[in-house]
Coordinates of C-alpha atoms in Angstrom, one line a residue:
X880 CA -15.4 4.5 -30.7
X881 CA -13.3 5.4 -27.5
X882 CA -13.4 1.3 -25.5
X883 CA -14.7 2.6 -22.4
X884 CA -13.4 1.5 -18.4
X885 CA -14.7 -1.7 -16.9
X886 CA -13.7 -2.1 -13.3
X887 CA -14.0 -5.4 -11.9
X888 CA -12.8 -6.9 -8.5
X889 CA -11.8 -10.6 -6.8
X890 CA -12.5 -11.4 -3.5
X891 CA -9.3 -9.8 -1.1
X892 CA -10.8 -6.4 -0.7
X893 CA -14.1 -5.8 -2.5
X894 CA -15.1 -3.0 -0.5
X895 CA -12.6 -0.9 -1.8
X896 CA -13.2 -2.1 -5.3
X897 CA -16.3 -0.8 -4.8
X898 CA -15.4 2.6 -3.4
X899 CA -13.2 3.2 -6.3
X900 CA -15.5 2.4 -9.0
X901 CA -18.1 4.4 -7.3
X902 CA -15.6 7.4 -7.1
X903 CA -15.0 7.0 -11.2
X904 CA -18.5 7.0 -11.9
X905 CA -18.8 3.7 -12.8
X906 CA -20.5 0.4 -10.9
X907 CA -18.6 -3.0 -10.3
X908 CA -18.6 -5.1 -13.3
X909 CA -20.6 -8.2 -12.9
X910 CA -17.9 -11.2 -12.1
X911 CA -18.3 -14.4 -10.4
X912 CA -15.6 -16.7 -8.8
X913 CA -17.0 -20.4 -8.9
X914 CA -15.0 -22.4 -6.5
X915 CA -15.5 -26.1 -6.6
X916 CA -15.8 -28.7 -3.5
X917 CA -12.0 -29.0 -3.3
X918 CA -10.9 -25.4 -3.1
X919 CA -10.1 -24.8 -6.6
X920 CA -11.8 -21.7 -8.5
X921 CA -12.4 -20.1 -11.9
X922 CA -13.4 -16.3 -12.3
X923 CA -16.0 -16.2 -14.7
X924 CA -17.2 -12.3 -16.2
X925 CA -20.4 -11.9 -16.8
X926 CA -20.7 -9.3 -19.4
X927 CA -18.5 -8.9 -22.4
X928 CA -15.1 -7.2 -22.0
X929 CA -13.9 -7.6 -25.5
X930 CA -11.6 -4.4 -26.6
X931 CA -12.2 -2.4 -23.5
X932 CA -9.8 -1.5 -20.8
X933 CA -10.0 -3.6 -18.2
X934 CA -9.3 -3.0 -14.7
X935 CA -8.7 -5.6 -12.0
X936 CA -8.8 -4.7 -8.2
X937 CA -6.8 -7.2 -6.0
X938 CA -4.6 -6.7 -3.3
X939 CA -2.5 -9.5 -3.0
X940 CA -2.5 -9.5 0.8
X941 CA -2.5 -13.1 2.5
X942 CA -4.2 -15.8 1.6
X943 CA -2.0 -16.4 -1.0
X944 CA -5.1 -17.9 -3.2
X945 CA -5.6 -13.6 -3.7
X946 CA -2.5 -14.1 -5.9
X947 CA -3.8 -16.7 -8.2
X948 CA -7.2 -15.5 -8.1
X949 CA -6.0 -12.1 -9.6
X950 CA -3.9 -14.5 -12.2
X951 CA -6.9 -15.9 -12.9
X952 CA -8.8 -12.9 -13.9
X953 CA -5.9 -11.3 -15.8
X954 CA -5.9 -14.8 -17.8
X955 CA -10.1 -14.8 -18.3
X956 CA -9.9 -11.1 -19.6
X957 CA -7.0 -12.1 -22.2
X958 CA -8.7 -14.7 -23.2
X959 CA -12.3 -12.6 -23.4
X960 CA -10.4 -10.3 -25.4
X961 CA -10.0 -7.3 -23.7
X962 CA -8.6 -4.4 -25.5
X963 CA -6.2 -3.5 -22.4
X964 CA -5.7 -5.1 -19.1
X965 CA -4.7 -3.4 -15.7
X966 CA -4.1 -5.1 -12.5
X967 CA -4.3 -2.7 -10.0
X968 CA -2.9 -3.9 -6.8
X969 CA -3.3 -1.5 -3.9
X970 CA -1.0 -4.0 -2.1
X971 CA 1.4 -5.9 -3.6
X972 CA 2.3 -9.0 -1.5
X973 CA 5.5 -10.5 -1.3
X974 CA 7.0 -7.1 -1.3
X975 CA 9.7 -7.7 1.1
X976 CA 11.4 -10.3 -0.5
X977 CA 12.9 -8.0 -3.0
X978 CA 16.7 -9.1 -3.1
X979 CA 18.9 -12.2 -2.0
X980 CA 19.6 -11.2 1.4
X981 CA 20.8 -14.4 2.3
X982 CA 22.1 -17.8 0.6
X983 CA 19.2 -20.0 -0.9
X984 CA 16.3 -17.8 -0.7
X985 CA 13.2 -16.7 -3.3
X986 CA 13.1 -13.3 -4.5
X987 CA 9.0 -13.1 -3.8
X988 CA 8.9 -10.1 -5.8
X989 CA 10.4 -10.4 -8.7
X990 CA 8.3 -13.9 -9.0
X991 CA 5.0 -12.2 -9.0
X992 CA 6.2 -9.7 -11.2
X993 CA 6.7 -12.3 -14.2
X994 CA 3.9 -14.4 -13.1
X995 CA 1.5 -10.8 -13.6
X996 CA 3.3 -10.5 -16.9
X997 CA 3.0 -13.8 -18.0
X998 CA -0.7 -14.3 -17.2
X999 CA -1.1 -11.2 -19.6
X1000 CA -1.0 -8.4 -17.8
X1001 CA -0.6 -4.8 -19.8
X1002 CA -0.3 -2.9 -16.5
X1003 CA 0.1 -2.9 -12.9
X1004 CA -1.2 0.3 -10.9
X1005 CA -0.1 0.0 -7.1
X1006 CA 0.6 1.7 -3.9
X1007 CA 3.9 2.4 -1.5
X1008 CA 6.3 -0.5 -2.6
X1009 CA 7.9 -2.1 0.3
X1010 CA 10.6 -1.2 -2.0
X1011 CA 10.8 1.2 -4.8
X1012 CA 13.1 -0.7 -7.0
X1013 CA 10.4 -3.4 -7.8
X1014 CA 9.3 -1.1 -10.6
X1015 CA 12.3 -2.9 -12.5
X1016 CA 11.5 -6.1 -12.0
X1017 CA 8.4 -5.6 -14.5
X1018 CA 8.7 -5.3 -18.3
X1019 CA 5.6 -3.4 -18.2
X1020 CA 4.2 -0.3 -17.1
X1021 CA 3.9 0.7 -13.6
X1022 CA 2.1 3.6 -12.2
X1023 CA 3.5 3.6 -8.3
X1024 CA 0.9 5.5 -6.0
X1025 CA 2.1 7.3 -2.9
X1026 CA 0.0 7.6 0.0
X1027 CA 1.5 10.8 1.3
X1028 CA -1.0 12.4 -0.9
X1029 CA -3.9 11.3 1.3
X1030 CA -1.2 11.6 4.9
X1031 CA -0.1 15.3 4.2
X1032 CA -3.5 16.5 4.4
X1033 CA -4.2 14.8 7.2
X1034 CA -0.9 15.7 8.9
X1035 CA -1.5 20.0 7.8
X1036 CA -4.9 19.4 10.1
X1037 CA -3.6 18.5 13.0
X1038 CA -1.4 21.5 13.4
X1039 CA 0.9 20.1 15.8
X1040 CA 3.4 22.9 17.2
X1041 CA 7.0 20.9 17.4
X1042 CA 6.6 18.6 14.4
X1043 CA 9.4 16.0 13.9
X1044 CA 8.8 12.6 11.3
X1045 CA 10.8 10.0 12.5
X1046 CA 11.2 6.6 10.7
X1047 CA 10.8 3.3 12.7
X1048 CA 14.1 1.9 10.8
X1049 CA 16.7 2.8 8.5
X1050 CA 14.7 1.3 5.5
X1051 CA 12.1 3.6 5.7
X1052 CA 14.5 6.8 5.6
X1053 CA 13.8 7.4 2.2
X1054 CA 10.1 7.4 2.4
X1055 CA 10.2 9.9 5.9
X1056 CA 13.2 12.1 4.8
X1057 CA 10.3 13.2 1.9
X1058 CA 8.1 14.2 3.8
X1059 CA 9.6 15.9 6.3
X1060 CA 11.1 18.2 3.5
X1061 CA 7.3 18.9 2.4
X1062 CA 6.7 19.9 6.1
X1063 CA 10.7 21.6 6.2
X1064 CA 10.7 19.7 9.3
X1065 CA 13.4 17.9 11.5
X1066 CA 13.8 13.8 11.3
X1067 CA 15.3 11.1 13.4
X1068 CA 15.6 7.6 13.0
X1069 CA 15.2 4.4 14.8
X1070 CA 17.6 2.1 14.5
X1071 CA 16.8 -1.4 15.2
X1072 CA 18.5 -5.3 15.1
X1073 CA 16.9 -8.1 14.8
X1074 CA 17.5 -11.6 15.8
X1075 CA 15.1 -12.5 13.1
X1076 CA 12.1 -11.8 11.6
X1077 CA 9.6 -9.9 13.7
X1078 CA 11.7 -9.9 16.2
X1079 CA 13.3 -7.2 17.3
X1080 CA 17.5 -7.6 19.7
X1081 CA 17.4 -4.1 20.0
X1082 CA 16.9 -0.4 19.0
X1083 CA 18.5 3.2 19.4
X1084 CA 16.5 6.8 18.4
X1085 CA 19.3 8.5 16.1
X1086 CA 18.3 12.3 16.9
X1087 CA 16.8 14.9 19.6
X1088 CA 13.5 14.3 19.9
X1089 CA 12.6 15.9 23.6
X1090 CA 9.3 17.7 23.7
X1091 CA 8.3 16.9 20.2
X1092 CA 5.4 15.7 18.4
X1093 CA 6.8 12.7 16.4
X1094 CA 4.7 11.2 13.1
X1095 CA 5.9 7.8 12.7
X1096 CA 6.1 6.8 8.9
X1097 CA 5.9 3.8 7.7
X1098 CA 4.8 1.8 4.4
X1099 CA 3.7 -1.6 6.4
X1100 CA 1.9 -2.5 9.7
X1101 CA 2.6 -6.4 10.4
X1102 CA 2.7 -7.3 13.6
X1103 CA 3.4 -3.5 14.9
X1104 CA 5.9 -5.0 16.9
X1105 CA 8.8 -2.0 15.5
X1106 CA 5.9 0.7 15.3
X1107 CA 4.9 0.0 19.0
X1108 CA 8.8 -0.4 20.3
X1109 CA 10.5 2.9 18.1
X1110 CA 6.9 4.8 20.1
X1111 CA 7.9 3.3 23.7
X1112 CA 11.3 4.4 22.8
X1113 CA 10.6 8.1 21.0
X1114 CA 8.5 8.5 24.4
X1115 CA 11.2 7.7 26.9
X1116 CA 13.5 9.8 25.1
X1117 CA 11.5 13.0 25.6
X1118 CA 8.7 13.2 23.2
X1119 CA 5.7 15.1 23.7
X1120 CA 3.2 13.0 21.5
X1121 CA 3.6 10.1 19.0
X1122 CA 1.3 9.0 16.2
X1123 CA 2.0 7.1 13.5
X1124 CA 1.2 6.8 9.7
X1125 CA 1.0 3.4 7.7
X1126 CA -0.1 2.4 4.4
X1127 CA -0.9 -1.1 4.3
X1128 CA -2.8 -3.0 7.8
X1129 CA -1.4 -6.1 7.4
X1130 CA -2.0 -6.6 11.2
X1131 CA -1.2 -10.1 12.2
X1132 CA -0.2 -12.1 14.9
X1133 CA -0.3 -9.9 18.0
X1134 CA -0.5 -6.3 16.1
X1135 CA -4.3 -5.4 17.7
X1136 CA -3.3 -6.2 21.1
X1137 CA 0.2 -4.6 20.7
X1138 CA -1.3 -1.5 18.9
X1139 CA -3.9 -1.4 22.1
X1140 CA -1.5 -1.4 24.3
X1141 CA 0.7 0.9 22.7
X1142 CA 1.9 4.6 23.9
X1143 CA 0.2 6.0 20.6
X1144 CA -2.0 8.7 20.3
X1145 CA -3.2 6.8 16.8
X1146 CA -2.4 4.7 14.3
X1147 CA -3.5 6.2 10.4
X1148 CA -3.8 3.8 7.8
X1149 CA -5.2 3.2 4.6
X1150 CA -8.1 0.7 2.7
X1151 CA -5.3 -0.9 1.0
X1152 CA -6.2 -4.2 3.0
X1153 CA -9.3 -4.9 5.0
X1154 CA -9.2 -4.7 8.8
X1155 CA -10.1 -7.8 10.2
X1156 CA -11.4 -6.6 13.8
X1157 CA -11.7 -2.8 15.2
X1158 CA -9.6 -1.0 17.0
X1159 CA -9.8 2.4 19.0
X1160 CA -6.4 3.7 17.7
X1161 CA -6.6 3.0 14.5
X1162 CA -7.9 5.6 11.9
X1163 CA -8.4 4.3 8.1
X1164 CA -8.2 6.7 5.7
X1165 CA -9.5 5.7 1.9
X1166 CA -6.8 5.5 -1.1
X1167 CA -10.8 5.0 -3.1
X1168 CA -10.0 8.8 -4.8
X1169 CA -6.8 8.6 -5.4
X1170 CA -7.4 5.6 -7.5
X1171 CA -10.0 6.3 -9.3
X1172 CA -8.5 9.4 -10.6
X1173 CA -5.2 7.3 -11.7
X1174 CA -7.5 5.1 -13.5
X1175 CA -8.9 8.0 -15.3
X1176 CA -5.9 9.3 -16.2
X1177 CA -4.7 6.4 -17.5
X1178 CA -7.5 6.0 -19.6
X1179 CA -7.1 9.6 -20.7
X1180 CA -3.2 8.9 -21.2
X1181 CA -2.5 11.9 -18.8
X1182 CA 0.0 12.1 -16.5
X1183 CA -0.4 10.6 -12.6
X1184 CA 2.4 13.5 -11.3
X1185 CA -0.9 15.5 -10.1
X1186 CA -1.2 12.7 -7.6
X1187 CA 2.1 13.5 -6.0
X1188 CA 1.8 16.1 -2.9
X1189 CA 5.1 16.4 -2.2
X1190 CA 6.3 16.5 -5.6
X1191 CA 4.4 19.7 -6.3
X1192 CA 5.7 21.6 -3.5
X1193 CA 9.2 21.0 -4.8
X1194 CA 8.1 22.3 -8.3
X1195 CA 6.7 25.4 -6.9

């Protein structure tokens, strides 16, 4: 008998735990999180897991408890003996603290990457990678999603005349220079300094960008404090429009009322974290589809490459 899918989620995004499953065909497996008087919590399932594949939706977005609670539920489903686990992480906190960039400091990253292994993880399926090199810091699979699947389209229907990508620091080149090649379109950057974290000593537009429409790219929205700046500065420079494209709303501090306040037409994002208040300019776009259908190829053992736009177009 072929173990069939379970997909089950914690408490950091639920509603797109739900979406997903609903997308695959299947309904949320019943799972409860008891929390005693002091804080601390145990996930509990509620049906019987044993040999089947397993997957756990949890962005591990802040409060940090999101972290452990997904440990928690990797350890239960070991333990329940599930035939295959999956933790599938639409956004994988810690991100940015991929490499020593300075004396005595954590590398966040690579942390949660043993912890997911360690807690008995057989596979982690997530989304736009602060950075794309955390794939080897885990010695198991990892299926690495890319949301210019679900922007492209978006992008082709707004048929802008004088398109130009342009990325909000030299970080993101990478990730821009991509899909500007889908679109054969031009690409500047922003080059910024900062005196230290979210905060930003200064910032210079590498490129002519006068009476273009600019799409901003960018894998993470904190506290929009570089997205609103590089679209104040793309503006002055000449530009007709700017809009900008983000995976993951981590919105905090000031990000609603800088976003508000902002010169941009819009802000896209995706469901990859739950918006915490609503916003005029901001437009969410759902990563549900895209996966579900890595799910069910994964469970198929098919390949994911369908999932990648741009990757297509440079086949053809």
């Amino acid at each position: 008998m072929n173990p069939s899918v379970k997909i089950f989620t914690g408490n950091s995004n639920p509603a797109l735990a739900e979406r997903i499953a609903s997308r695959y065909g299947n309904g949320i497996g019943k799972i409860n999180i008891q929390k005693f008087s002091d804080g601390e919590f145990q996930p509990v399932f509620l049906e019987s897991i044993r040999g089947h594949y397993v997957f756990l939706v949890q962005s591990t977005c802040a409060p940090t408890e999101n972290i452990m609670e997904l440990l928690l539920m990797i350890d239960a489903a070991k333990r329940a003996s599930a035939g295959y686990i999956t933790a599938v992480i639409p956004y994988f906190g810690f991100a940015r603290q991929d490499r020593k960039d300075k004396p005595r400091v954590a590398i966040g990253s690579k942390l949660i990457a043993n912890l997911l292994t360690a807690a008995g993880a057989n596979r982690v399926i997530t989304m736009d990678l602060h950075a794309p090199q955390i794939q080897g810091f885990f010695d198991i699979p990892v299926d690495h999603l890319d949301s210019s699947a679900i922007f492209i389209p978006y992008i082709e229907n707004l048929k802008l005349e004088n398109l130009t990508f342009a990325s909000p620091d030299v970080g993101s080149t990478t990730r821009v220079r991509e899909v500007a090649s889908y679109f054969n379109a031009e690409m500047v950057i922003c080059d910024k300094h900062r005196k230290r974290a979210n905060e930003i000593a200064s910032m210079v537009v590498i490129g002519d960008v006068t009476n273009r429409d600019i799409v901003l790219i960018d894998d993470i929205c904190d506290t929009a404090g570089t997205l609103t700046k590089s679209a104040a500065l793309l503006m002055e420079k000449g530009a007709r429009s700017v809009r900008a494209f983000c995976t993951h709303p981590v919105f905090s501090g000031k990000a609603y009322e800088n976003i508000e306040n902002s010169v941009l037409d819009e802000l896209v994002v995706c469901d990859t974290i739950p918006l915490k208040q609503h916003s005029s300019k901001v437009k969410v776009i759902s990563v549900a589809d895209l996966f579900a259908v890595a799910i069910r190829n994964m469970h198929e053992n098919k390949s994911i490459t369908s999932l990648f736009v741009h990757s297509q177009r440079k086949m053809q």
